[in-house]
XYZ file of C-alpha atoms in Angstrom:
442
model
C 25.270 -3.136 -13.096
C 26.251 -4.078 -16.658
C 23.064 -6.124 -17.034
C 21.042 -3.208 -15.706
C 22.656 -0.859 -18.204
C 21.752 -3.211 -21.061
C 18.136 -3.456 -19.896
C 17.972 0.294 -19.416
C 19.253 0.995 -22.929
C 16.815 -1.494 -24.448
C 13.732 -0.155 -22.678
C 14.622 3.460 -23.444
C 14.821 2.572 -27.121
C 11.566 0.663 -26.868
C 9.741 3.643 -25.399
C 11.160 6.007 -27.979
C 9.841 3.691 -30.709
C 6.270 3.710 -29.374
C 3.816 6.251 -30.695
C 1.120 8.074 -28.786
C -0.040 7.388 -25.219
C 1.851 4.795 -23.177
C 1.045 2.438 -20.292
C 2.849 -0.473 -18.657
C 2.569 -4.107 -19.647
C 2.045 -6.101 -16.437
C 1.582 -9.648 -15.234
C -0.493 -8.311 -12.351
C -1.226 -5.169 -10.402
C -1.831 -4.046 -6.838
C -4.173 -1.305 -8.000
C -7.684 -2.136 -6.847
C -9.460 -0.176 -9.543
C -10.328 -1.232 -13.061
C -8.708 0.605 -15.960
C -9.838 1.206 -19.515
C -8.165 -1.187 -21.943
C -6.630 -0.601 -25.352
C -5.515 2.446 -27.286
C -2.060 2.740 -25.698
C 1.422 1.538 -26.497
C 2.630 -1.006 -23.944
C 5.986 -0.607 -22.264
C 7.465 -3.747 -20.722
C 9.567 -3.261 -17.577
C 9.155 -6.799 -16.276
C 12.855 -7.647 -16.715
C 13.895 -5.078 -14.078
C 13.858 -7.549 -11.191
C 17.440 -7.585 -9.909
C 19.010 -6.423 -6.656
C 22.104 -4.426 -7.589
C 23.713 -3.899 -4.181
C 22.953 -4.226 -0.478
C 25.119 -2.033 1.752
C 24.285 -3.095 5.290
C 27.043 -0.972 6.818
C 25.685 2.282 5.384
C 22.056 1.149 5.461
C 20.786 1.107 1.876
C 19.782 -1.192 -0.968
C 20.035 -0.391 -4.668
C 17.575 -2.385 -6.740
C 15.757 -2.489 -10.025
C 12.267 -1.145 -9.606
C 10.109 -4.039 -10.846
C 11.390 -6.621 -8.370
C 8.732 -7.825 -5.953
C 9.212 -7.061 -2.299
C 9.072 -10.811 -1.707
C 12.307 -11.253 -3.668
C 13.859 -8.022 -2.416
C 13.255 -8.951 1.230
C 14.664 -12.432 0.660
C 17.909 -10.873 -0.558
C 18.212 -8.201 2.127
C 17.396 -10.585 4.993
C 20.245 -12.818 3.828
C 22.452 -9.741 4.337
C 21.031 -8.999 7.794
C 18.838 -6.081 6.712
C 15.343 -5.164 5.537
C 13.944 -2.230 3.560
C 13.015 0.468 6.079
C 9.359 0.172 5.056
C 8.152 -3.170 3.674
C 4.619 -2.947 2.222
C 2.342 -5.721 3.460
C 1.842 -7.590 0.149
C 4.599 -9.655 -1.442
C 3.860 -8.637 -5.037
C 4.205 -4.881 -4.500
C 7.324 -3.502 -6.202
C 9.657 -0.654 -5.153
C 8.784 1.220 -8.331
C 5.073 0.868 -7.687
C 5.436 1.843 -4.037
C 7.479 4.909 -4.958
C 4.990 6.047 -7.617
C 2.023 5.384 -5.321
C 1.903 5.430 -1.537
C 2.935 2.584 0.775
C 3.338 2.144 4.513
C 3.622 -0.543 7.165
C 4.283 -1.064 10.854
C 7.640 0.795 10.804
C 6.011 3.949 9.387
C 5.452 5.570 12.789
C 9.218 6.095 12.795
C 10.348 5.709 9.160
C 7.486 7.531 7.430
C 5.985 6.413 4.127
C 7.962 4.220 1.759
C 8.801 7.138 -0.534
C 10.468 8.901 2.400
C 13.002 6.065 2.587
C 14.074 6.549 -1.037
C 17.494 8.121 -1.560
C 17.682 8.037 -5.338
C 15.424 7.293 -8.298
C 16.394 6.489 -11.851
C 13.380 7.455 -13.955
C 12.507 6.728 -17.585
C 10.783 9.786 -19.045
C 8.108 9.868 -21.726
C 10.569 10.809 -24.505
C 12.825 7.825 -23.772
C 15.450 9.777 -21.846
C 16.557 8.664 -18.379
C 17.328 10.912 -15.420
C 18.651 10.247 -11.938
C 16.693 12.181 -9.323
C 17.725 12.854 -5.747
C 16.388 15.246 -3.134
C 18.958 17.924 -3.914
C 20.138 17.539 -7.532
C 18.816 19.260 -10.668
C 15.877 16.813 -10.743
C 14.998 17.317 -7.087
C 11.533 18.617 -7.991
C 10.816 15.384 -9.871
C 12.201 13.335 -6.959
C 9.716 14.985 -4.590
C 6.867 15.014 -7.109
C 7.184 11.371 -8.147
C 5.284 9.864 -5.149
C 1.538 9.671 -5.849
C 2.088 10.454 -9.536
C 1.083 6.908 -10.589
C 3.195 6.791 -13.721
C 2.055 10.146 -15.111
C 5.530 11.699 -14.817
C 7.730 8.728 -15.711
C 8.579 5.169 -14.703
C 11.115 4.172 -12.069
C 13.793 1.800 -13.362
C 15.941 1.782 -10.219
C 15.477 2.785 -6.599
C 18.045 3.257 -3.885
C 16.418 3.240 -0.449
C 17.257 3.037 3.232
C 17.426 -0.270 5.092
C 17.319 -1.276 8.745
C 19.394 -3.942 10.513
C 17.341 -6.935 11.641
C 17.445 -9.749 14.176
C 16.209 -13.293 13.715
C 12.795 -12.934 15.344
C 10.056 -10.452 16.182
C 8.240 -10.619 19.505
C 4.700 -9.212 19.343
C 2.819 -8.062 22.438
C -0.888 -7.203 22.308
C -2.839 -4.688 24.339
C -6.632 -5.050 24.330
C -8.691 -1.849 24.393
C -12.403 -1.263 24.851
C -12.428 2.553 24.641
C -11.406 4.062 21.255
C -10.424 7.432 22.764
C -8.121 5.744 25.260
C -6.757 3.475 22.542
C -5.651 6.386 20.345
C -3.991 8.091 23.314
C -2.057 4.901 24.071
C -1.194 4.466 20.406
C 0.278 7.961 20.303
C 2.222 7.325 23.490
C 3.726 4.082 22.158
C 4.832 5.884 18.987
C 7.287 7.741 21.233
C 8.505 4.470 22.755
C 11.026 1.806 21.802
C 8.913 -0.605 19.722
C 10.249 -1.509 16.283
C 6.795 -2.153 14.814
C 3.326 -0.818 15.650
C -0.068 -1.565 14.148
C -3.542 -2.438 15.424
C -6.819 -4.110 14.460
C -10.365 -2.956 15.229
C -12.741 -5.902 15.523
C -15.540 -3.845 17.113
C -15.928 -0.438 18.747
C -15.153 -2.027 22.117
C -12.573 -4.559 20.859
C -9.352 -3.044 19.598
C -5.935 -4.695 19.785
C -2.689 -2.752 19.693
C 0.212 -4.839 18.338
C 3.723 -3.873 19.445
C 6.713 -5.644 17.906
C 10.391 -5.807 18.905
C 13.322 -7.489 17.199
C 14.909 -10.229 19.270
C 17.631 -12.844 18.761
C 15.878 -15.444 20.912
C 12.418 -16.983 20.844
C 10.929 -19.816 22.894
C 9.182 -21.000 19.723
C 7.633 -19.418 16.664
C 4.142 -19.345 15.194
C 3.473 -20.412 11.620
C 0.666 -18.609 9.789
C 1.523 -19.881 6.331
C -0.937 -22.776 6.143
C -3.230 -24.046 8.896
C -3.281 -21.053 11.245
C -4.552 -17.556 10.424
C -2.669 -14.519 11.702
C -5.502 -12.077 12.280
C -7.418 -14.633 14.360
C -4.369 -15.106 16.574
C -4.523 -11.447 17.612
C -7.493 -12.160 19.863
C -5.989 -15.317 21.352
C -2.276 -14.658 21.835
C -1.214 -11.765 24.097
C 2.414 -12.569 23.220
C 3.595 -14.121 19.980
C 6.917 -14.835 18.275
C 7.522 -14.991 14.526
C 10.634 -15.191 12.410
C 11.395 -11.780 10.943
C 10.552 -13.114 7.476
C 7.161 -14.389 8.635
C 6.422 -11.195 10.538
C 7.001 -9.061 7.455
C 4.562 -11.246 5.491
C 2.082 -11.891 8.322
C -0.751 -10.200 6.401
C -0.028 -11.619 2.953
C -1.165 -15.217 3.466
C -4.777 -14.138 4.001
C -4.613 -10.698 2.363
C -5.354 -9.480 5.889
C -8.762 -11.237 6.167
C -9.978 -11.112 2.550
C -9.112 -14.792 2.008
C -12.545 -15.665 3.416
C -14.064 -14.486 0.120
C -12.162 -17.274 -1.631
C -13.120 -19.908 0.982
C -9.451 -20.020 1.986
C -10.250 -19.858 5.692
C -12.033 -23.213 5.547
C -9.520 -25.833 6.786
C -10.029 -28.321 3.937
C -10.014 -25.656 1.211
C -6.991 -24.063 2.853
C -5.055 -27.300 2.524
C -6.089 -27.576 -1.120
C -4.604 -24.141 -1.783
C -1.405 -25.210 -0.013
C 1.388 -22.906 1.095
C 2.245 -21.820 -2.419
C -1.373 -21.045 -3.285
C -2.298 -19.085 -0.182
C -1.450 -15.412 -0.489
C -2.179 -12.117 -2.154
C -0.762 -13.258 -5.504
C -3.490 -15.906 -5.846
C -6.332 -13.778 -4.504
C -5.582 -10.765 -6.687
C -5.508 -13.013 -9.777
C -8.892 -14.412 -8.807
C -10.216 -10.878 -8.291
C -8.986 -9.808 -11.739
C -10.629 -12.869 -13.285
C -13.901 -12.056 -11.543
C -13.695 -8.454 -12.769
C -13.256 -9.632 -16.359
C -15.982 -12.271 -16.267
C -18.439 -10.270 -14.162
C -19.456 -13.332 -12.151
C -20.186 -11.457 -8.917
C -21.997 -8.669 -10.764
C -24.212 -11.265 -12.428
C -25.107 -12.870 -9.084
C -25.860 -9.475 -7.544
C -28.259 -8.660 -10.378
C -30.019 -11.986 -9.947
C -30.560 -11.214 -6.257
C -31.593 -7.629 -6.889
C -28.599 -6.198 -5.024
C -26.565 -3.099 -5.671
C -22.893 -3.524 -4.788
C -20.111 -1.044 -4.105
C -16.471 -1.903 -3.517
C -15.106 0.124 -0.616
C -11.372 -0.606 -0.628
C -9.618 2.311 0.988
C -6.646 3.470 3.036
C -7.100 6.866 4.638
C -4.596 8.798 6.787
C -6.176 10.947 9.521
C -4.397 13.174 12.090
C -4.310 11.294 15.379
C -6.336 13.981 17.151
C -9.281 13.308 14.815
C -8.829 9.531 14.612
C -11.515 8.647 17.175
C -14.050 10.757 15.275
C -13.136 9.079 11.979
C -13.448 5.624 13.528
C -16.901 6.501 14.875
C -17.858 7.702 11.387
C -16.676 4.434 9.821
C -18.692 2.367 12.246
C -21.782 4.534 11.824
C -21.750 5.179 8.063
C -19.660 2.393 6.517
C -19.831 -0.617 8.827
C -16.832 -2.555 7.534
C -14.954 -4.669 10.095
C -12.198 -5.535 10.866
C -10.231 -2.315 10.269
C -6.447 -2.180 10.048
C -4.790 0.660 11.947
C -1.236 1.743 11.110
C 0.361 4.889 12.567
C 2.645 6.962 10.361
C 4.669 10.072 11.020
C 6.116 12.031 8.082
C 9.732 12.778 8.846
C 11.148 16.256 9.361
C 11.626 17.957 6.006
C 8.728 16.124 4.339
C 7.997 17.932 1.058
C 6.198 15.626 -1.362
C 3.609 17.916 -2.955
C 1.307 15.332 -4.587
C 0.647 13.606 -1.248
C 0.759 16.537 1.167
C 1.217 15.740 4.854
C 2.418 17.809 7.803
C 6.032 16.982 8.788
C 6.264 15.490 12.257
C 2.464 15.123 12.609
C 1.313 11.668 13.706
C -1.368 10.264 11.414
C -3.421 7.114 11.750
C -3.935 5.096 8.574
C -7.276 3.296 8.470
C -7.443 0.346 6.076
C -10.940 -1.000 5.390
C -11.751 -3.266 2.503
C -14.985 -4.983 1.493
C -17.894 -4.971 -0.951
C -21.080 -3.457 0.459
C -24.432 -4.609 -0.891
C -27.835 -3.002 -0.574
C -31.289 -3.129 -2.138
C -31.587 0.634 -1.855
C -30.839 2.640 -5.008
C -27.688 4.686 -4.530
C -25.542 6.848 -6.739
C -22.285 5.259 -7.931
C -19.603 5.486 -5.248
C -22.048 6.648 -2.571
C -20.116 5.265 0.409
C -16.725 6.097 -1.073
C -17.806 9.730 -1.444
C -18.874 9.797 2.203
C -15.369 8.617 3.100
C -13.686 11.169 0.826
C -15.686 14.046 2.286
C -15.107 12.984 5.891
C -11.374 12.524 5.365
C -11.064 16.015 3.920
C -13.205 17.501 6.703
C -10.837 16.035 9.317
C -7.631 17.128 7.588
C -6.843 13.643 6.281
C -5.913 12.262 2.882
C -6.726 9.012 1.095
C -4.525 6.851 -1.099
C -5.410 6.573 -4.791
C -4.739 2.882 -5.454
C -8.449 2.089 -5.507
C -11.724 3.671 -6.628
C -12.059 7.427 -6.213
C -15.073 9.614 -6.926
C -13.802 13.154 -6.384
C -15.128 15.960 -8.572
C -12.181 17.261 -10.580
C -11.852 20.596 -8.801
C -11.880 18.931 -5.366
C -9.338 16.330 -6.464
C -6.855 18.933 -7.617
C -7.330 21.070 -4.520
C -6.190 18.074 -2.461
C -3.477 16.644 -4.720
C -1.853 19.917 -5.807
C -2.551 20.586 -9.459
C -0.038 23.475 -9.776
C 2.847 21.218 -8.679
C 1.740 18.381 -10.971
C 1.231 20.674 -13.977
C 4.654 22.243 -13.451
C 6.292 18.810 -13.455
C 4.189 17.654 -16.386
C 5.271 20.627 -18.478
C 8.922 19.865 -17.838
C 9.015 16.057 -17.948
C 6.073 15.057 -20.179
C 5.099 18.097 -22.261
C 3.362 15.919 -24.886
C 1.303 14.296 -22.097
C 1.985 10.763 -23.316
C 1.770 9.328 -19.804
C -1.712 10.543 -19.053
C -3.481 12.790 -16.602
C -3.488 12.021 -12.869
C -7.171 12.796 -12.374
C -8.267 10.859 -15.437
C -6.162 7.881 -14.429
C -7.088 7.720 -10.732
C -10.727 8.817 -10.865
C -11.976 8.320 -14.414
C -9.918 5.109 -14.852
C -8.548 6.242 -18.203
């Protein structure tokens, strides 16, 4: 803790010394939207990468907020525990997950990542630091921090719930051909004894439900870190065993299935990447490089194509999930689709990402670049998704491109609550505006 206190004092002084608007200095980002560059003071939190304490007996981990989940999980697994929700990409950080929205295959029981947080230590825009919990004097900030994306302050430390683990995870698959029946079975299993639940839609009549259980014994384990590809195994292996470590990172090696865009699913190229090169860290760096150089945009112009990135996660109430899936297949056409159930816990009251406590939602993850020769308005398909999600009582995450009109955005994401927090914790508005940051990319 003494090292943390020194880093905390230094960064608070550094922020106080900056003038004008502020943003974070980063080595990388898991935001899949471009941001305007320049004109802001840069705050460096990259030294906050230490685990402070793991308490397996009482089920929590106290950690600095800029540590990657890859390093955090490595530490907690050595103590026989895991964070209660481990986002699917290794480079996501607890601070980023708490300020945004994150979920994974434990979320049907544990809720979203921010629901697992017990305590936040937050650096405010004026350089002061507050500790926020659900029921202390900063309880409103604690509940308003998720989905604020750095507009209310920056997390320096998070204390969050953990779960005990066993050595392996056994995964059983159920194949479904009828989406309506699939969602009924998904809901039923969310009341069962599985430790992990997610699913993949390969086609309207080819859906696989993945159910995982901790186990201390395994007849053998699969390795998806080099030659074999996890998402392909879903169709071929009705039962599979992975180490708990490999299960938690099963999607990272191929960034679900996006590695194909980097030729990383070709056996020879895959070997050239090697174990250390395969993974979201490499692919996101390549994506950032492509964004800066405009290589793909240049090729699209040469071929006369209009492109639109549709990289979205959308939570829909389970009763409307079949309708939303039909809409995706009819209007969007991206496959595969990741399905992850989530249930906000009793007492859920996070105003900037409003969900109904106890209601089962289905998160749809669909990610690709769509190309067409037809002239379309910017964000055409994304707007279709935004409208449909709202029509069905759902909500989308803001880590990627959004095209909401301002009044619609604030109706969904609770402007009165955000403005109230902004007035108290950033009255000079140094940390920006949520709409301008998430939609206008300011």
